[in-house]
PDB file of N, CA and C in Angstrom:
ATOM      1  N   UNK A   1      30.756  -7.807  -0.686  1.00  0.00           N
ATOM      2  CA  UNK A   1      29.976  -7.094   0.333  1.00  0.00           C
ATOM      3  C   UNK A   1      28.830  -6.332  -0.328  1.00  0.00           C
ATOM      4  N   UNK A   2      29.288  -5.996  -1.120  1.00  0.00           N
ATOM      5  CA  UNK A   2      27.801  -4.624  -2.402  1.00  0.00           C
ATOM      6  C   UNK A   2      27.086  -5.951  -2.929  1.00  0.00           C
ATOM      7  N   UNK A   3      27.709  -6.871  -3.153  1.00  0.00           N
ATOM      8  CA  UNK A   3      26.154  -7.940  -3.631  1.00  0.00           C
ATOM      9  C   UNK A   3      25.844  -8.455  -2.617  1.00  0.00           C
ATOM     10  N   UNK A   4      26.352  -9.136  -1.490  1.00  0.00           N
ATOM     11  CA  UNK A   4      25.402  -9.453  -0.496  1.00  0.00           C
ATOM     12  C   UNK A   4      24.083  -8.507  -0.005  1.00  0.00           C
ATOM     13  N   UNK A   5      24.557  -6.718   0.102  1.00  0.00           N
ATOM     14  CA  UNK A   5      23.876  -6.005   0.308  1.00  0.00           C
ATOM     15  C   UNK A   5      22.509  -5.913  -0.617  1.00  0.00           C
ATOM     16  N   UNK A   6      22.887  -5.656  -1.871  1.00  0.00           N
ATOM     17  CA  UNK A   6      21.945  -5.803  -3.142  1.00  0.00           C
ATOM     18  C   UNK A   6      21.056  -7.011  -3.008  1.00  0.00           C
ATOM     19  N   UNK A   7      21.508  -8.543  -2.523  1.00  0.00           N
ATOM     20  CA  UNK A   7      20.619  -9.366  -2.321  1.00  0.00           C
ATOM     21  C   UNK A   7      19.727  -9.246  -0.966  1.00  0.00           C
ATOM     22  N   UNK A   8      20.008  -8.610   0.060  1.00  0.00           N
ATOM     23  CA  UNK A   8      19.628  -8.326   1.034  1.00  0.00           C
ATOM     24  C   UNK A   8      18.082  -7.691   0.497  1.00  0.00           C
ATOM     25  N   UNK A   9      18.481  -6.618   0.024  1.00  0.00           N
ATOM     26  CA  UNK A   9      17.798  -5.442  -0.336  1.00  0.00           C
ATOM     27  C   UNK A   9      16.652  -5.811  -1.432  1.00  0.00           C
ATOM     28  N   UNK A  10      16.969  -6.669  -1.887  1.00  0.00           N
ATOM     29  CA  UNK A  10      15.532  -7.436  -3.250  1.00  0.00           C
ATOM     30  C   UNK A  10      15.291  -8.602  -2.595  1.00  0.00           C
ATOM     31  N   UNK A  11      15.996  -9.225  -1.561  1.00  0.00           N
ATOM     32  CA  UNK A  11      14.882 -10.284  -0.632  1.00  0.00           C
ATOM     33  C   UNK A  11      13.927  -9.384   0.341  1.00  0.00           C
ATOM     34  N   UNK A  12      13.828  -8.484   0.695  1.00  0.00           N
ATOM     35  CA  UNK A  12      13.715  -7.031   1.153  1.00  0.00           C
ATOM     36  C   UNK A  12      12.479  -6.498   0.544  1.00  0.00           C
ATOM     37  N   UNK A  13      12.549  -6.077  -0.554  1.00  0.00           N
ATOM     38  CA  UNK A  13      11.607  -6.192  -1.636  1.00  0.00           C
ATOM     39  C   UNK A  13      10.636  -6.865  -1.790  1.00  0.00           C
ATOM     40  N   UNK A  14      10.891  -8.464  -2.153  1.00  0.00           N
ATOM     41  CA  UNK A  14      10.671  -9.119  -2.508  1.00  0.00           C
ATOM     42  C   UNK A  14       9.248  -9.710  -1.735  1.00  0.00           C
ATOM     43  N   UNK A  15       9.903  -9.623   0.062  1.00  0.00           N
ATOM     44  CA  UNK A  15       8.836  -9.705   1.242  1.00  0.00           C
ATOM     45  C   UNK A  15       7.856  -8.730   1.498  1.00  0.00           C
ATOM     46  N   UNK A  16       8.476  -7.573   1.083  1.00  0.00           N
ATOM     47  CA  UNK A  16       7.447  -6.599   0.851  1.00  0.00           C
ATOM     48  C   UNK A  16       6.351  -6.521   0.237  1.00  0.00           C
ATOM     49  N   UNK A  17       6.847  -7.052  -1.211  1.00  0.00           N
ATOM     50  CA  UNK A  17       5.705  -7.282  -2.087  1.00  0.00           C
ATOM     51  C   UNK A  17       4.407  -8.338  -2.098  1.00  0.00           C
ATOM     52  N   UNK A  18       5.372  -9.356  -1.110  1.00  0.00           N
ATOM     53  CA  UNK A  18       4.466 -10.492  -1.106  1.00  0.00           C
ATOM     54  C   UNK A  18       3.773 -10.287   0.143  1.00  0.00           C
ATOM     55  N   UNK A  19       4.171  -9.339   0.599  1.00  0.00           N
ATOM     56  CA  UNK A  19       3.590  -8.890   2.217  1.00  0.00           C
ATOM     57  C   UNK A  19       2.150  -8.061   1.874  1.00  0.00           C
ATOM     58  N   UNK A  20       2.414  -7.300   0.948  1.00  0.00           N
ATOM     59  CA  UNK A  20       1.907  -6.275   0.919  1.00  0.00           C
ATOM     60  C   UNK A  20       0.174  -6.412  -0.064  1.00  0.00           C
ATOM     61  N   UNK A  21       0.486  -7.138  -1.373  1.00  0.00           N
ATOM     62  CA  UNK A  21      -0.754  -7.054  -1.926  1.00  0.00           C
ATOM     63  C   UNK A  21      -1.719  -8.231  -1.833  1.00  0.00           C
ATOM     64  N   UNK A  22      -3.364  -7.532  -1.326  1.00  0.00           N
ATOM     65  CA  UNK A  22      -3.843  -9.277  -0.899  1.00  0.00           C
ATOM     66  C   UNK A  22      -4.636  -9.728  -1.987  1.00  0.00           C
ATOM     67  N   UNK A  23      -4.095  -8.537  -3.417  1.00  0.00           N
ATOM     68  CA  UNK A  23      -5.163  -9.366  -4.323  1.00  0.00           C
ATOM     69  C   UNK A  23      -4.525 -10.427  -5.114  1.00  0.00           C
ATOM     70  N   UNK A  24      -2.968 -10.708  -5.126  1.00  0.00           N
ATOM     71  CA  UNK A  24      -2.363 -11.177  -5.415  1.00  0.00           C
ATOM     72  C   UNK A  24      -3.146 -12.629  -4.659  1.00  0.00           C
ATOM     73  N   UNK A  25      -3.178 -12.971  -3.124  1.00  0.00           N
ATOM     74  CA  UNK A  25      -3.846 -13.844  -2.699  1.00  0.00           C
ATOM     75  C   UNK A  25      -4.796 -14.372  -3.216  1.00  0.00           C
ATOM     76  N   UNK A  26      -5.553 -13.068  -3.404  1.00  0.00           N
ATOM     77  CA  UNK A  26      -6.857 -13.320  -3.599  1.00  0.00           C
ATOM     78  C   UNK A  26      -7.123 -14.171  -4.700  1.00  0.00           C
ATOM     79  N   UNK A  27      -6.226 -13.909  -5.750  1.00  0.00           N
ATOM     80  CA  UNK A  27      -6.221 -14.264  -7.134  1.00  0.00           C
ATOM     81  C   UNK A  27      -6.172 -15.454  -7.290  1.00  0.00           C
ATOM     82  N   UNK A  28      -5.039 -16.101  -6.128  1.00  0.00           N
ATOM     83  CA  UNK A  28      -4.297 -17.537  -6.398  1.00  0.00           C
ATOM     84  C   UNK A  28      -5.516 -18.460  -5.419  1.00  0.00           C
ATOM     85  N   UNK A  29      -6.353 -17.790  -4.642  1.00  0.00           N
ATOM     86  CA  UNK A  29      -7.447 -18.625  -3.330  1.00  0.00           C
ATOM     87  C   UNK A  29      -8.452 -18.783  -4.880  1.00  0.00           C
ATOM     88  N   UNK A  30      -8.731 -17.811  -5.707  1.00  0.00           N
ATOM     89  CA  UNK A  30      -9.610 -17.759  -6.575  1.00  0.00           C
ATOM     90  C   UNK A  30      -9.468 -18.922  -7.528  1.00  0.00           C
ATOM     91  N   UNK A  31      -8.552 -19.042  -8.582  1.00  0.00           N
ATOM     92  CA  UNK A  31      -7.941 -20.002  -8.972  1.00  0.00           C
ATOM     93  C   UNK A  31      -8.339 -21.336  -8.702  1.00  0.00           C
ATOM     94  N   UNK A  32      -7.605 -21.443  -7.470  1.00  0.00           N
ATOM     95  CA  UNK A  32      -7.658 -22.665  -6.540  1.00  0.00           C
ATOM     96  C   UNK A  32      -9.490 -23.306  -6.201  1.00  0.00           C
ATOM     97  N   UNK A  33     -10.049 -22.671  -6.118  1.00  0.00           N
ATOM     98  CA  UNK A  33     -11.299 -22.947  -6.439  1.00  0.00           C
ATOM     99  C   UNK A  33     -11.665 -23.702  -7.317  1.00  0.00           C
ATOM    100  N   UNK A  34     -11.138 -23.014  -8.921  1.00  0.00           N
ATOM    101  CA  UNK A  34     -12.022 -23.614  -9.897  1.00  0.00           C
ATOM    102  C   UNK A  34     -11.311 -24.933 -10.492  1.00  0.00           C
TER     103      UNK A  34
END
């Protein structure tokens, strides 16, 4: 039950992070360009 929670909680994270920064995007649209 405490690791299901713990995985909950860093997939959680995880969406957050990828939610959250758009230079991270930006970086990989940039990239993808060259």
């Amino acid at each position: 039950m405490k690791l299901f929670t713990l995985l909950a909680f860093l997939s959680l994270i995880a969406t957050y992070s990828f939610a959250q920064p758009g230079s991270l995007d930006l970086s990989f649209n940039d990239s993808g360009k060259f």
